[in-house]
Amino acid sequence: MTGRPRAATEDHPLVKFALCAIAIGFIALFLVMPLATVFSEALAQGWRMAFDALAEPDALAAIRLTLIVAAIAVPCNMVFGLAASWAIAKFDFRGKNLLITLIDIPFSVSPVVAGLVYVLIFGLQGWLGQWLRDHDIKIVFALPGIVLATIFVTFPFVARELIPLMADQGRDEEEAAVSLGASGWSTFFRVTLPNVKWALLYGVLLCNARAMGEFGAVSVVSGHIRGLTNTMPLHVEVLYNDYQYVGAFAVASVLALLALVTLALKSLLEWQFAGEIAASHHH
Amino acid sequence: MSLVIDSVAKKFERFPALKGVSLTVPKGCFMALLGPSGSGKTTLLRILGGLEFADLGHINFDGLDWLALPARERRAGFVFQQYALFRHMTVARNIAFGLNIRPRRTRPSRAEIARRVEELLALVQLDGLGKRYPSQLSGGQRQRVALARALAIEPRMLLLDEPFGALDAKVRKDLRHWLRGLHERLGLTTIFVTHDQDEALELADLVAVMNQGRIEQVATPSELRGAPASPFVADFLGQEPAGPGVVPLRTGSRSSPGPRGGESSFQAR
Amino acid sequence: MSLAATAVPPPRIRSRSALPGFGLAMGFTLFYLGLIVLIPLAALIIRPWSLGFSGFWAEITAPRVLAALRLSFGASAVAAAVNSVFGFIVAWVLVRYRFPGKRLIDALVDLPFALPTAVAGIALSALYAGNGWIGRPLGHLGIKIAYTPYGVIVALIFIGLPFVVRTLQPVLADLNRDSEEAAATLGATRFQTFRRVILPMLAPTLLTGTAMAFARAVGEYGSVIFIAGNLPMVSEITPLLIIIKLQEYDYAGAAAVGVVMLAVSFIFLLALNALQAWAASRR
């Protein structure tokens, strides 16, 4: 530095330093330390204890249930996201903005309310409660309820990534394909889908992370039956409330690793395919 | 009492934007920096405005070491190509900005500021539009607001970056004449950047033709038309089909390339 | 008659398009949206009126409910305010400065989106408990965070940070430097430029991000309940109250509180749409 004046839009070095310190300090305090706590608590009594806690039958059952729920909920919302974005981005119709707002609703509703609505319909004293009981169908406190609640909270993820991107891309290419004699399906699979594949993957990634990690909504409809209706996050809660901290944090570590992998893949997608993913990355 | 630019050089990363530019702008002169994109004209203007810094060289204005002053102390009225109006402020508040931010000691009273704003609005022929927002104005109107805002701080000089670049042809013509008239009334040393030779030749007292970070020639419009100093100048001035009253230069000038830098009496060295 | 009919075509739901598949995609979208989101929400909205209006009113004005609402809104407002300041600094630093580890920090900002809320909840709880990394030193100073309303605020800060940062970042990156340079040439100091030019230009966006963080915080459950202590009237949040009422088979009471939360969500959704329109007009 030879005493050269600062550019008109540049901050004083001291200001820069102070702001960087505040930002990093805040992130460290509120984000990094909780994350570090998860792993530190899980390994508090050594690797063995942590692994044993994961190999426990109830823990394995929780992992299995979480995988099953995600394996149903994510593809459902993926198909929905593709259908909704095709209809919204490639066609003009009245009430489009209303439809987009309606699709976004689950993001603004408390997860507990999301669980509540299904209990009110399918619960013992719900609308269909008596009828379901008479026909021996279990929805609440069973797999279908957990899947429904998970679908609700992850409902907009895929649609929301695809709609702006597909609207941006317009319909020229599809119209060209149709004019060349392509059918609707082959237009979709050969032209539209390849154009949005990275955004689709991005949406599915976020959808999956939320599906596996959802707690509030699932908590309401699950009934917390150990080994049967406990997903991994619910299992964490049960263990924690039983003062089995190592077990709780061991299962939590698996979920935290999942979150870190999701973040890494997400960042990778953003750096590699920034142009092919829609501009809106927040939800 | 003039603006003396002495061997100013500037590099961006590896790219040399200015390779030692020297130029004297007499007080009250209306000077055009003319050249193709990448010739360094905007960089030179931004250095004058304090928005960019020279690696080498000196600039003296009115006895002031111009480069030592930060942008905000130069009082160089800078009009940006895209106007850079503050979108969240009304036209009046835009114009008053430079006065409102002064420290209390030197800040004019509210009434005085309001009076100055009215005066400036009248000067740029936008009376009654003070309460509008920039988004409610046409391109030509925004341009004049930007000018009024720059004039509000009683600038020592006026720096205009492609002042008509973002306007359509008709508005451009009208504004040109108006701006020339305004310059004659105010007598401010004014430097404007353009890539349009018609604009430069029609408006300016003096034209500095720039190419690849150097000044090729500094001359009055008529000198420039009659005796381009280098093949580049001749070529650049002849690039577009000559309008009425402009002598086609391409053929004549090729045969008699002058020395680089030209021999204008206004050239500093 | 027929002439009039051809001169004024009847309003269409959509304009004609060369592309196929609108009926199928739209049909599936509406069916799925109705089944998963709209009908269940309608069931929620109808349910509490079985109590009659006065019953509904009595339900939502019960002292325990009011205390929970006060805590949820109060803590969310404080957390959103904290995030608006620190989130702004983080976004500013990430967009404007270069420093080592910037990409990592940038990716970490999304952690609260990716980390399951239950994991965040037990981690924060362990961190701020009397024997935790942060709780212990604070305890020596006589400050208690965990199991108090302050714990609720800490959890809601965690959950809300990315909303502010991710909303601001793209707008800050697009912010025209010309305006800052113009302010400088007009004699403004860097601080004056910030206060009079940058901040007002970003205000709608900052408000949008803060409102999103607030809306999310009001409905948050998983990350809060472990650290909150859940004392009725003191540190019991509204979503937890819904769950407690459900466990007592007070479906109508749970639905009444749920309807209040849903109404708040909708009001925020509308306000956010208006805010975003305002923000777009500033760009």
XYZ file of C-alpha atoms in Angstrom, chain B residues 46 49 51 71-73 75-76 78 80 82 84-89 93-94 97-98 100-102 149-150 153, chain C residues 98 175-190 192-193 196-198 200-201 281-283:
54
model
C -13.263 7.988 -14.197
C -13.813 11.819 -11.257
C -13.578 6.651 -9.297
C -13.699 11.441 -5.080
C -15.943 13.065 -2.541
C -13.671 16.057 -2.055
C -16.508 18.325 -6.503
C -16.302 16.996 -10.020
C -19.999 13.296 -12.759
C -23.019 8.455 -15.411
C -26.865 5.035 -17.086
C -27.216 6.227 -11.615
C -30.149 8.133 -10.189
C -31.182 7.032 -6.714
C -34.344 5.078 -7.414
C -35.745 5.404 -3.933
C -35.604 9.205 -3.947
C -34.245 14.644 -3.335
C -31.887 13.281 -5.955
C -28.525 14.855 -2.263
C -25.122 16.503 -2.594
C -28.209 17.374 2.141
C -25.196 15.271 3.017
C -22.922 18.185 3.793
C -27.841 16.601 -9.502
C -24.224 17.017 -10.597
C -22.839 20.708 -5.774
C -12.657 -11.698 -0.359
C -26.765 -3.732 -6.736
C -25.568 -1.131 -9.175
C -22.196 0.266 -8.114
C -22.976 3.403 -10.123
C -25.267 4.650 -7.385
C -22.509 4.349 -4.802
C -20.025 6.052 -7.100
C -22.533 8.793 -7.837
C -22.966 9.392 -4.113
C -19.184 9.624 -3.711
C -18.787 12.147 -6.525
C -21.531 14.206 -4.908
C -19.470 14.381 -1.740
C -20.964 11.624 0.411
C -18.765 9.789 2.887
C -18.841 5.997 2.791
C -23.497 8.486 4.297
C -23.561 6.445 1.098
C -28.774 7.126 2.442
C -28.227 5.088 -0.706
C -27.390 1.426 -0.079
C -32.781 2.375 1.393
C -32.222 0.487 -1.858
C -39.834 -2.210 -8.189
C -36.643 -0.989 -6.539
C -34.387 -3.076 -8.693
